[in-house]
Short mmCIF file of C-alpha atoms and ligand atoms in Angstrom, two decimals:
data_model
loop_
_atom_site.label_atom_id
_atom_site.label_comp_id
_atom_site.label_asym_id
_atom_site.label_seq_id
_atom_site.Cartn_x
_atom_site.Cartn_y
_atom_site.Cartn_z
CA MET A 1 110.03 87.12 112.97
CA ASN A 2 110.32 90.29 115.80
CA GLY A 3 107.56 90.94 117.69
CA ALA A 4 109.41 94.22 119.23
CA HIS A 5 108.82 96.39 115.98
CA ASP A 6 105.82 98.13 114.88
CA TYR A 7 105.86 95.96 110.96
CA ASP A 8 108.43 93.49 109.30
CA LEU A 9 108.51 95.63 106.41
CA LEU A 10 108.19 99.17 106.57
CA ILE A 11 107.88 101.27 102.44
CA VAL A 12 108.07 104.68 102.44
CA GLY A 13 106.53 105.48 99.14
CA GLY A 14 103.58 105.06 96.92
CA GLY A 15 104.79 105.39 93.57
CA MET A 16 104.30 102.75 91.05
CA VAL A 17 107.49 100.76 92.83
CA GLY A 18 106.71 100.82 95.99
CA ALA A 19 102.42 100.29 96.02
CA SER A 20 104.36 96.99 93.73
CA LEU A 21 106.34 96.02 96.70
CA ALA A 22 103.65 96.20 99.01
CA ILE A 23 101.60 94.03 96.56
CA GLY A 24 104.13 91.53 96.30
CA LEU A 25 104.35 90.92 99.81
CA SER A 26 100.54 90.80 100.81
CA GLY A 27 98.72 88.28 102.11
CA ARG A 28 102.09 86.38 102.91
CA GLY A 29 101.49 86.91 106.73
CA LEU A 30 103.65 90.31 106.68
CA ARG A 31 102.93 93.38 108.65
CA LEU A 32 103.45 96.39 106.12
CA ALA A 33 103.37 99.33 106.14
CA LEU A 34 103.44 101.80 102.58
CA VAL A 35 103.76 105.68 103.20
CA ASP A 36 103.33 108.25 101.60
CA ALA A 37 103.60 112.33 101.24
CA HIS A 38 100.50 112.43 99.05
CA ALA A 39 97.25 110.92 100.35
CA PRO A 40 95.62 107.82 98.15
CA GLY A 41 93.66 109.41 94.71
CA ASP A 42 95.30 112.30 95.18
CA PRO A 43 95.60 113.83 91.36
CA ALA A 44 98.62 115.79 92.18
CA GLN A 45 100.90 112.63 92.86
CA PRO A 46 103.52 113.30 90.17
CA GLY A 47 104.70 109.51 90.13
CA TYR A 48 100.63 109.42 88.94
CA ASP A 49 101.13 111.54 86.05
CA ASP A 50 99.80 111.19 82.45
CA ARG A 51 103.19 109.92 80.84
CA ALA A 52 103.43 106.75 78.99
CA ILE A 53 104.76 104.03 80.16
CA ALA A 54 106.03 100.77 77.81
CA LEU A 55 105.24 98.39 79.97
CA ALA A 56 108.14 94.97 78.81
CA TYR A 57 106.61 91.67 78.71
CA GLY A 58 108.40 90.55 81.48
CA SER A 59 106.63 93.26 83.43
CA ARG A 60 103.02 91.86 82.31
CA ARG A 61 104.34 88.13 83.99
CA ILE A 62 105.16 90.04 87.10
CA PHE A 63 102.11 92.03 86.94
CA GLU A 64 100.10 88.12 86.76
CA GLY A 65 102.36 86.74 89.36
CA MET A 66 100.65 88.98 91.39
CA GLY A 67 97.27 88.56 89.63
CA LEU A 68 96.70 92.66 89.00
CA TRP A 69 97.07 91.79 85.01
CA PRO A 70 93.12 91.07 84.03
CA GLU A 71 92.89 95.07 85.53
CA LEU A 72 95.30 96.33 83.58
CA ALA A 73 95.55 94.62 80.61
CA ALA A 74 91.74 96.20 80.34
CA GLU A 75 93.92 99.85 80.21
CA ALA A 76 97.23 98.82 78.55
CA GLU A 77 97.85 98.79 74.79
CA PRO A 78 100.07 96.49 73.29
CA ILE A 79 103.42 96.68 71.17
CA CYS A 80 103.90 94.22 68.60
CA ASP A 81 106.38 95.92 66.70
CA ILE A 82 109.15 98.33 67.65
CA HIS A 83 110.96 100.21 64.73
CA VAL A 84 114.54 101.85 65.59
CA SER A 85 115.85 104.47 62.42
CA ASP A 86 117.61 107.18 62.67
CA ARG A 87 116.07 110.31 60.76
CA GLY A 88 117.82 110.80 57.16
CA HIS A 89 120.02 107.72 57.45
CA PHE A 90 120.09 104.97 56.20
CA GLY A 91 120.36 102.40 59.47
CA PHE A 92 116.82 100.64 60.75
CA SER A 93 115.77 97.87 63.12
CA ARG A 94 112.43 95.92 63.41
CA LEU A 95 111.67 94.09 66.89
CA SER A 96 108.30 92.20 66.38
CA ALA A 97 106.13 89.99 68.60
CA ARG A 98 105.36 87.26 66.05
CA ASP A 99 109.35 86.57 65.85
CA GLU A 100 109.99 86.28 69.49
CA GLY A 101 106.90 84.26 70.26
CA VAL A 102 105.34 86.83 73.01
CA PRO A 103 101.76 88.00 72.56
CA ALA A 104 103.09 91.49 72.64
CA LEU A 105 107.16 92.55 73.43
CA GLY A 106 105.28 95.20 75.58
CA TYR A 107 102.02 97.53 76.78
CA VAL A 108 101.77 100.56 76.85
CA ALA A 109 99.57 102.51 79.83
CA THR A 110 99.84 105.79 81.23
CA ALA A 111 101.32 106.22 85.08
CA ARG A 112 97.89 107.43 86.05
CA GLN A 113 95.85 104.31 84.73
CA LEU A 114 98.95 102.05 86.14
CA GLY A 115 98.30 103.82 89.89
CA GLN A 116 94.79 103.84 89.60
CA VAL A 117 95.24 99.99 89.65
CA LEU A 118 97.62 99.40 91.95
CA GLN A 119 95.81 101.57 94.64
CA ALA A 120 92.70 99.97 93.92
CA ARG A 121 94.57 96.51 95.21
CA LEU A 122 96.61 98.36 98.14
CA ARG A 123 92.48 99.30 99.29
CA ALA A 124 92.05 95.41 99.21
CA CYS A 125 95.51 94.81 101.18
CA ALA A 126 93.89 93.98 104.69
CA ASP A 127 97.69 93.55 105.34
CA VAL A 128 99.11 96.78 104.52
CA ASP A 129 98.23 99.91 106.73
CA TRP A 130 98.28 102.98 104.18
CA ILE A 131 99.84 106.09 106.42
CA ALA A 132 99.07 108.71 103.78
CA PRO A 133 99.40 112.05 103.92
CA ALA A 134 102.39 111.71 105.84
CA GLU A 135 105.86 112.74 105.70
CA VAL A 136 108.93 110.92 106.28
CA VAL A 137 111.22 113.57 108.25
CA ALA A 138 114.07 111.36 109.90
CA VAL A 139 115.46 107.93 109.69
CA ALA A 140 118.02 105.75 112.24
CA GLN A 141 118.97 102.56 112.04
CA ASP A 142 120.37 100.10 114.26
CA ASP A 143 121.43 96.08 114.12
CA LEU A 144 117.93 94.95 114.72
CA GLY A 145 115.93 97.37 113.27
CA ALA A 146 114.60 100.64 111.33
CA GLN A 147 113.15 103.81 112.95
CA VAL A 148 111.61 106.29 111.06
CA THR A 149 109.59 109.52 112.12
CA LEU A 150 106.44 110.16 110.02
CA GLN A 151 105.31 112.98 110.08
CA GLY A 152 101.31 113.21 109.12
CA ALA A 153 98.35 115.83 108.54
CA ASP A 154 97.67 116.51 112.06
CA GLY A 155 101.58 117.40 112.20
CA GLU A 156 102.43 114.67 114.75
CA PRO A 157 105.70 113.11 114.37
CA ARG A 158 105.70 109.93 115.22
CA THR A 159 108.22 107.06 115.50
CA LEU A 160 107.34 103.50 113.89
CA GLY A 161 109.85 100.42 114.05
CA CYS A 162 110.40 97.74 111.28
CA ALA A 163 112.68 94.88 110.65
CA LEU A 164 113.33 96.73 107.09
CA LEU A 165 112.77 99.71 105.81
CA ALA A 166 112.62 99.82 102.38
CA ALA A 167 112.81 102.99 100.27
CA ALA A 168 110.89 104.02 97.36
CA ASP A 169 110.78 107.27 97.96
CA GLY A 170 111.75 108.89 94.44
CA GLY A 171 114.71 110.17 92.38
CA ARG A 172 115.26 112.50 95.09
CA SER A 173 114.78 110.05 97.63
CA PHE A 174 115.04 111.63 101.31
CA VAL A 175 115.96 108.36 102.77
CA ARG A 176 118.69 108.06 100.72
CA ARG A 177 120.23 111.54 101.44
CA GLN A 178 119.07 110.81 105.31
CA LEU A 179 121.85 108.04 105.18
CA ASP A 180 124.67 109.81 102.64
CA LEU A 181 124.54 107.25 100.70
CA PRO A 182 126.57 107.72 97.89
CA VAL A 183 125.27 107.80 93.79
CA ARG A 184 126.91 108.52 90.88
CA GLN A 185 124.46 110.83 88.94
CA TRP A 186 125.32 113.17 86.02
CA THR A 187 122.35 115.13 83.52
CA TYR A 188 122.48 115.09 80.09
CA GLY A 189 121.70 118.32 79.66
CA GLN A 190 118.35 117.76 77.57
CA SER A 191 115.05 117.53 78.70
CA ALA A 192 111.76 114.91 77.47
CA VAL A 193 108.74 117.01 76.84
CA VAL A 194 106.13 114.28 76.56
CA THR A 195 102.27 114.59 75.37
CA ASN A 196 100.40 112.30 72.76
CA VAL A 197 99.29 113.18 69.27
CA THR A 198 96.29 111.81 66.91
CA PRO A 199 98.11 110.54 63.83
CA GLU A 200 96.16 109.87 60.33
CA ARG A 201 96.66 106.16 60.08
CA PRO A 202 95.94 104.00 62.43
CA HIS A 203 99.03 102.71 64.58
CA ARG A 204 98.53 99.06 64.60
CA GLY A 205 100.43 98.55 67.70
CA ARG A 206 103.92 100.14 66.23
CA ALA A 207 106.20 101.67 68.78
CA PHE A 208 108.67 103.96 66.94
CA GLU A 209 111.78 105.11 68.52
CA ARG A 210 113.07 107.79 66.12
CA PHE A 211 116.80 109.40 66.42
CA THR A 212 117.04 112.57 65.28
CA ASP A 213 120.20 114.88 65.41
CA SER A 214 118.10 116.78 68.74
CA GLY A 215 117.65 114.16 70.23
CA PRO A 216 115.82 110.78 70.09
CA LEU A 217 112.12 110.78 69.54
CA ALA A 218 109.48 107.56 70.60
CA LEU A 219 106.31 107.40 69.34
CA LEU A 220 104.17 104.74 71.66
CA PRO A 221 100.88 103.27 70.39
CA MET A 222 97.76 104.37 72.91
CA SER A 223 93.98 103.78 73.21
CA GLU A 224 91.49 105.31 70.73
CA GLY A 225 94.37 105.42 67.99
CA ARG A 226 96.50 107.92 69.67
CA CYS A 227 100.57 108.05 70.31
CA ALA A 228 102.35 108.65 72.75
CA VAL A 229 105.20 111.07 72.32
CA VAL A 230 108.46 111.61 74.04
CA TRP A 231 110.92 113.55 72.81
CA THR A 232 114.14 114.29 73.89
CA VAL A 233 115.24 118.36 73.21
CA ARG A 234 118.33 119.95 74.87
CA ASP A 235 118.01 122.14 77.56
CA GLU A 236 118.84 125.12 75.55
CA ALA A 237 115.64 124.40 73.25
CA LEU A 238 113.19 123.30 75.61
CA GLU A 239 111.42 126.40 76.73
CA HIS A 240 110.90 127.17 72.58
CA VAL A 241 109.18 123.92 72.30
CA ILE A 242 107.34 124.21 74.83
CA GLY A 243 106.54 127.02 73.63
CA LEU A 244 105.13 127.20 70.55
CA ASP A 245 101.52 126.78 69.71
CA ASP A 246 99.69 123.66 68.95
CA ALA A 247 100.17 123.49 65.12
CA ALA A 248 104.17 124.95 65.35
CA PHE A 249 104.48 122.02 68.03
CA LEU A 250 102.75 119.07 65.29
CA ALA A 251 104.77 120.65 62.33
CA ALA A 252 108.15 120.15 64.04
CA LEU A 253 107.24 116.78 65.45
CA GLN A 254 106.41 115.75 62.13
CA ALA A 255 109.28 116.76 60.62
CA ARG A 256 111.36 115.15 62.70
CA PHE A 257 109.41 111.93 62.61
CA GLY A 258 108.11 111.96 58.90
CA TYR A 259 104.96 110.90 57.19
CA ARG A 260 105.22 106.78 58.07
CA LEU A 261 101.94 107.05 60.13
CA GLY A 262 100.08 110.01 57.57
CA ARG A 263 99.77 114.08 59.29
CA PHE A 264 99.20 114.44 62.99
CA THR A 265 96.07 115.73 63.46
CA ARG A 266 95.60 115.88 67.31
CA VAL A 267 98.07 116.93 70.07
CA GLY A 268 97.46 116.32 74.09
CA ARG A 269 98.68 118.85 77.08
CA ARG A 270 102.76 118.82 77.08
CA ALA A 271 105.00 117.68 80.04
CA SER A 272 108.39 118.36 80.53
CA TYR A 273 111.04 116.66 82.38
CA PRO A 274 114.56 117.06 83.04
CA LEU A 275 116.85 113.91 81.73
CA GLN A 276 119.61 112.79 84.50
CA LEU A 277 121.14 109.37 85.64
CA LEU A 278 121.61 108.13 88.76
CA ARG A 279 122.79 105.78 90.77
CA VAL A 280 123.38 104.81 94.12
CA ARG A 281 126.75 103.10 95.05
CA GLU A 282 124.95 100.94 97.88
CA SER A 283 121.55 99.35 97.41
CA VAL A 284 122.05 98.07 100.65
CA ARG A 285 122.63 99.22 103.70
CA ARG A 286 122.02 97.83 107.29
CA ARG A 287 118.36 97.28 107.99
CA VAL A 288 117.61 99.52 104.38
CA VAL A 289 116.81 98.31 100.38
CA LEU A 290 116.79 101.19 97.94
CA LEU A 291 114.05 101.31 95.63
CA GLY A 292 112.96 102.20 91.98
CA ASN A 293 114.12 105.95 90.95
CA ALA A 294 115.66 105.99 94.67
CA ALA A 295 117.42 103.85 93.45
CA HIS A 296 118.33 104.27 89.72
CA THR A 297 116.87 107.12 88.14
CA LEU A 298 117.70 106.73 83.83
CA HIS A 299 116.96 108.73 80.86
CA PRO A 300 113.39 107.25 79.35
CA ILE A 301 115.19 106.84 75.79
CA ALA A 302 114.70 102.51 76.25
CA GLY A 303 111.76 102.94 78.67
CA GLN A 304 113.52 100.50 81.16
CA GLY A 305 113.19 102.36 84.21
CA PHE A 306 110.02 101.50 86.01
CA ASN A 307 110.39 97.66 84.28
CA LEU A 308 114.14 97.46 86.23
CA GLY A 309 112.29 98.51 89.54
CA LEU A 310 109.46 95.92 89.26
CA ARG A 311 112.34 93.02 88.20
CA ASP A 312 114.23 94.32 91.09
CA VAL A 313 110.70 94.56 93.34
CA ALA A 314 109.90 90.71 91.70
CA ALA A 315 113.65 89.72 93.18
CA LEU A 316 113.46 91.00 96.68
CA VAL A 317 109.96 89.69 96.91
CA GLU A 318 111.15 86.33 97.06
CA GLU A 319 114.53 87.19 98.86
CA VAL A 320 112.17 88.35 102.14
CA LEU A 321 109.38 85.10 101.69
CA THR A 322 111.86 82.78 101.21
CA ALA A 323 113.35 83.89 104.94
CA HIS A 324 109.90 84.71 106.68
CA ARG A 325 109.31 81.06 105.75
CA ALA A 326 111.95 79.40 107.05
CA GLY A 327 111.69 81.79 110.43
CA ARG A 328 114.83 84.28 109.55
CA ASP A 329 114.85 87.78 110.27
CA ILE A 330 113.92 89.34 106.64
CA GLY A 331 116.00 92.33 107.65
CA ALA A 332 119.03 90.57 107.96
CA ASP A 333 122.27 91.30 106.30
CA GLU A 334 122.26 88.09 104.31
CA VAL A 335 119.34 88.43 102.62
CA LEU A 336 119.85 91.74 101.75
CA GLN A 337 123.14 90.88 100.33
CA ALA A 338 121.62 88.42 98.90
CA TYR A 339 119.03 90.36 96.84
CA ARG A 340 122.41 92.66 96.18
CA ASP A 341 123.69 89.87 94.36
CA TRP A 342 121.01 89.01 92.57
CA ARG A 343 120.38 92.11 90.93
CA GLU A 344 123.48 94.16 90.77
CA ASP A 345 124.70 93.09 88.15
CA GLU A 346 121.54 93.58 85.41
CA GLN A 347 121.12 97.07 87.63
CA ARG A 348 124.72 98.23 86.24
CA GLN A 349 124.22 96.60 82.89
CA VAL A 350 120.54 98.55 82.38
CA ALA A 351 121.86 101.32 83.81
CA LEU A 352 125.32 101.48 80.66
CA ALA A 353 123.56 100.35 78.07
CA THR A 354 120.47 103.15 78.26
CA ASP A 355 123.15 105.95 78.85
CA GLY A 356 125.25 104.49 76.14
CA LEU A 357 122.31 104.26 73.72
CA ALA A 358 121.68 108.14 75.27
CA ARG A 359 124.99 109.15 74.25
CA LEU A 360 125.61 107.47 71.25
CA PHE A 361 122.15 108.93 69.81
CA SER A 362 122.15 112.26 70.75
CA ASN A 363 126.04 112.98 69.14
CA PRO A 364 126.27 114.31 65.26
CA LEU A 365 129.69 112.57 65.21
CA LEU A 366 130.17 110.86 61.66
CA PRO A 367 132.30 108.19 62.93
CA LEU A 368 129.33 107.78 65.79
CA ARG A 369 126.53 108.04 63.44
CA LEU A 370 128.01 105.41 60.98
CA GLY A 371 128.90 103.07 63.48
CA ARG A 372 125.23 102.82 65.63
CA ASN A 373 123.45 102.59 61.58
CA LEU A 374 125.50 99.67 60.88
CA GLY A 375 124.94 98.37 64.61
CA MET A 376 121.31 98.76 63.97
CA LEU A 377 121.37 97.10 60.64
CA ALA A 378 123.42 94.17 62.45
CA VAL A 379 120.29 93.67 65.03
CA ASP A 380 117.93 93.41 62.20
CA LEU A 381 119.87 91.14 60.01
CA LEU A 382 121.26 88.80 62.37
CA PRO A 383 118.58 87.49 64.01
CA PHE A 384 120.61 86.46 66.66
CA ALA A 385 121.71 89.59 68.11
CA ARG A 386 118.09 90.96 67.71
CA HIS A 387 116.46 87.62 69.24
CA ARG A 388 118.83 88.92 72.02
CA LEU A 389 118.54 92.29 72.56
CA ALA A 390 114.35 91.70 72.67
CA ARG A 391 115.19 89.40 75.14
CA ARG A 392 117.11 91.77 77.05
CA ALA A 393 113.66 95.01 76.52
CA MET A 394 111.49 92.31 77.36
CA GLY A 395 113.40 91.96 80.59
CA LEU A 396 113.21 87.95 80.14
CA ALA A 397 117.16 87.35 80.16
CA GLY A 398 118.65 86.45 83.47
CA ARG A 399 117.13 84.31 86.70
CA GLN A 400 113.97 84.83 87.01
CA PRO A 401 111.71 85.19 90.36
CA ARG A 402 108.83 82.99 90.65
CA LEU A 403 106.60 86.99 89.89
CA ALA A 404 108.80 86.92 86.41
CA ARG A 405 107.03 83.67 86.00
CA GLY A 406 103.91 84.42 85.55
CA LEU A 407 103.32 82.84 89.62
CA PRO A 408 102.31 83.78 92.88
CA PRO A 409 105.03 84.21 95.36
CA GLU A 410 105.60 81.30 97.32
CA GLY A 411 104.25 81.07 100.57
CA ALA A 412 101.22 81.47 98.62
CA GLY A 413 97.54 79.99 100.11
CA PRO A 414 95.78 76.97 98.25
C1 FAD B 1 109.66 111.22 80.39
C2 FAD B 1 109.06 109.12 81.17
C3 FAD B 1 109.17 108.62 80.34
C4 FAD B 1 109.27 107.45 81.31
N1 FAD B 1 109.29 106.55 79.82
C5 FAD B 1 109.20 104.94 81.32
C6 FAD B 1 108.95 103.93 80.45
O1 FAD B 1 108.18 104.11 79.24
N2 FAD B 1 108.48 102.51 80.27
C7 FAD B 1 109.50 102.41 82.60
O2 FAD B 1 109.90 100.87 82.96
N3 FAD B 1 109.68 102.99 82.89
C8 FAD B 1 109.38 104.46 82.20
N4 FAD B 1 109.99 106.21 83.13
C9 FAD B 1 109.82 105.73 84.07
C10 FAD B 1 108.99 106.08 85.52
O3 FAD B 1 107.85 106.60 85.42
C11 FAD B 1 110.14 105.61 86.72
O4 FAD B 1 111.11 104.43 86.75
C12 FAD B 1 108.86 104.95 87.97
O5 FAD B 1 107.72 106.61 87.95
C13 FAD B 1 109.79 105.43 89.23
O6 FAD B 1 108.56 105.03 90.41
P1 FAD B 1 109.04 105.33 91.75
O7 FAD B 1 107.57 104.81 92.37
O8 FAD B 1 110.40 104.52 92.50
O9 FAD B 1 109.48 106.23 92.07
P2 FAD B 1 108.04 108.16 92.45
O10 FAD B 1 107.06 107.58 90.97
O11 FAD B 1 109.08 109.37 91.98
O12 FAD B 1 107.34 107.91 94.14
C14 FAD B 1 107.65 108.24 95.06
C15 FAD B 1 106.86 108.29 95.76
O13 FAD B 1 107.49 108.44 97.20
C16 FAD B 1 106.77 109.41 98.34
N5 FAD B 1 107.79 110.39 98.45
C17 FAD B 1 108.41 111.08 98.81
N6 FAD B 1 109.24 111.50 99.69
C18 FAD B 1 108.88 110.83 100.08
C19 FAD B 1 108.50 111.54 102.09
N7 FAD B 1 109.68 112.12 103.23
N8 FAD B 1 108.03 111.03 102.63
C20 FAD B 1 106.73 110.17 102.36
N9 FAD B 1 106.61 110.02 100.94
C21 FAD B 1 107.83 110.61 100.22
C22 FAD B 1 106.12 110.20 96.70
O14 FAD B 1 105.53 111.32 97.43
C23 FAD B 1 105.80 109.66 95.61
O15 FAD B 1 104.44 109.25 95.77
C24 FAD B 1 109.87 106.99 82.38
C25 FAD B 1 110.54 108.23 83.19
C26 FAD B 1 110.24 109.70 82.65
C27 FAD B 1 110.23 110.87 82.99
#
């Protein structure tokens, strides 16, 4: 490795994706830095708020490979079944862990819980310099490396050099904008209203995705009998929905969801997120790789954003460590191209599928409605179609890096 750099790899962004990358690479002889604008444990860090994150079964395996699963399992509620239905219509589809031969289709934890586990592990990674709070204010690259200028709490700028810069700095990525990387981006005119409710009947590990006239509504099983709610509403209705008092909010939610879980009794705090799709056209550039929301920000309809980002992390860890073990430059073009070639197809497919779902299930036109109901019936009736859908949703399709097989990355100690 080039000793002229301050670090082999510098990560901008300590959200779920950047933190996972630092943990995945720690302990393999690389000099690592993680820079974030928020101090460790800052409760205001937006990526670690109270939104519920559905972790696919494939993400569990990656966390197993990182040795983090025991801590996460203590926080996460398993998803045993997923029911997909269209309100007021005949289509209905069901995926079950038993049919797929896995202990759970996925797990639900809040981003805050995930953040606590990731940050506790990061603190124990002696080879990761966690530089925070510090904001990246300039980035430059040349053939030999990347240079990152930071502004810390003391206001003094300083510049650090690295062989490879990983930008996991979120949907509004400073690095992406600074390097002028073009994106495909559109908004849906929708926002996600997120909260949790307590239903009368136990959820028994069931997740529900219900498509309503005003947009999709997801209920995910949580601890203490609660369900996380992700309710997609059109932007013009957002103010009204957020402004409802608790009783009126519960009544509106109940009208859309029905009584499958009995009456909803209690509701937690509400938050909203504008929805968009963003994909960077080139996820790698000389000495730079974009990850997580910086590379692709998805509609949460299929709960794929972080899961996809974590699979990207697992593949990048494998490419970087393979190069490092062979004594090659980890920021060389060949390493970045190998990563891009590996991940590009899945990134495109997941973005397309998520966007297609968001559009299809927000569209009230009769032919589309009939089509999607028939599609759901087909998935329910044809075990092969159901199995393929489940494998994809669990992140188990395609080439799997070691981490995604639940194994530690190569180069691990004895
Ligand atoms: C309502 C909702 C529900 C969702 N549900 C799911 C789900 O069920 N399953 C799923 O897989 N995904 C889900 N997602 C998507 C998931 O939340 C995101 O994919 C994930 O949070 C992205 O993490 P990230 O680390 O890429 O970005 P972020 O969390 O945005 O982290 C970026 C970090 O970069 C730092 N930063 C930014 N700029 C700078 C700078 N200039 N200098 C230094 N630091 C900087 C920030 O402080 C921040 O900590 C959901 C999203 C929403 C909105």
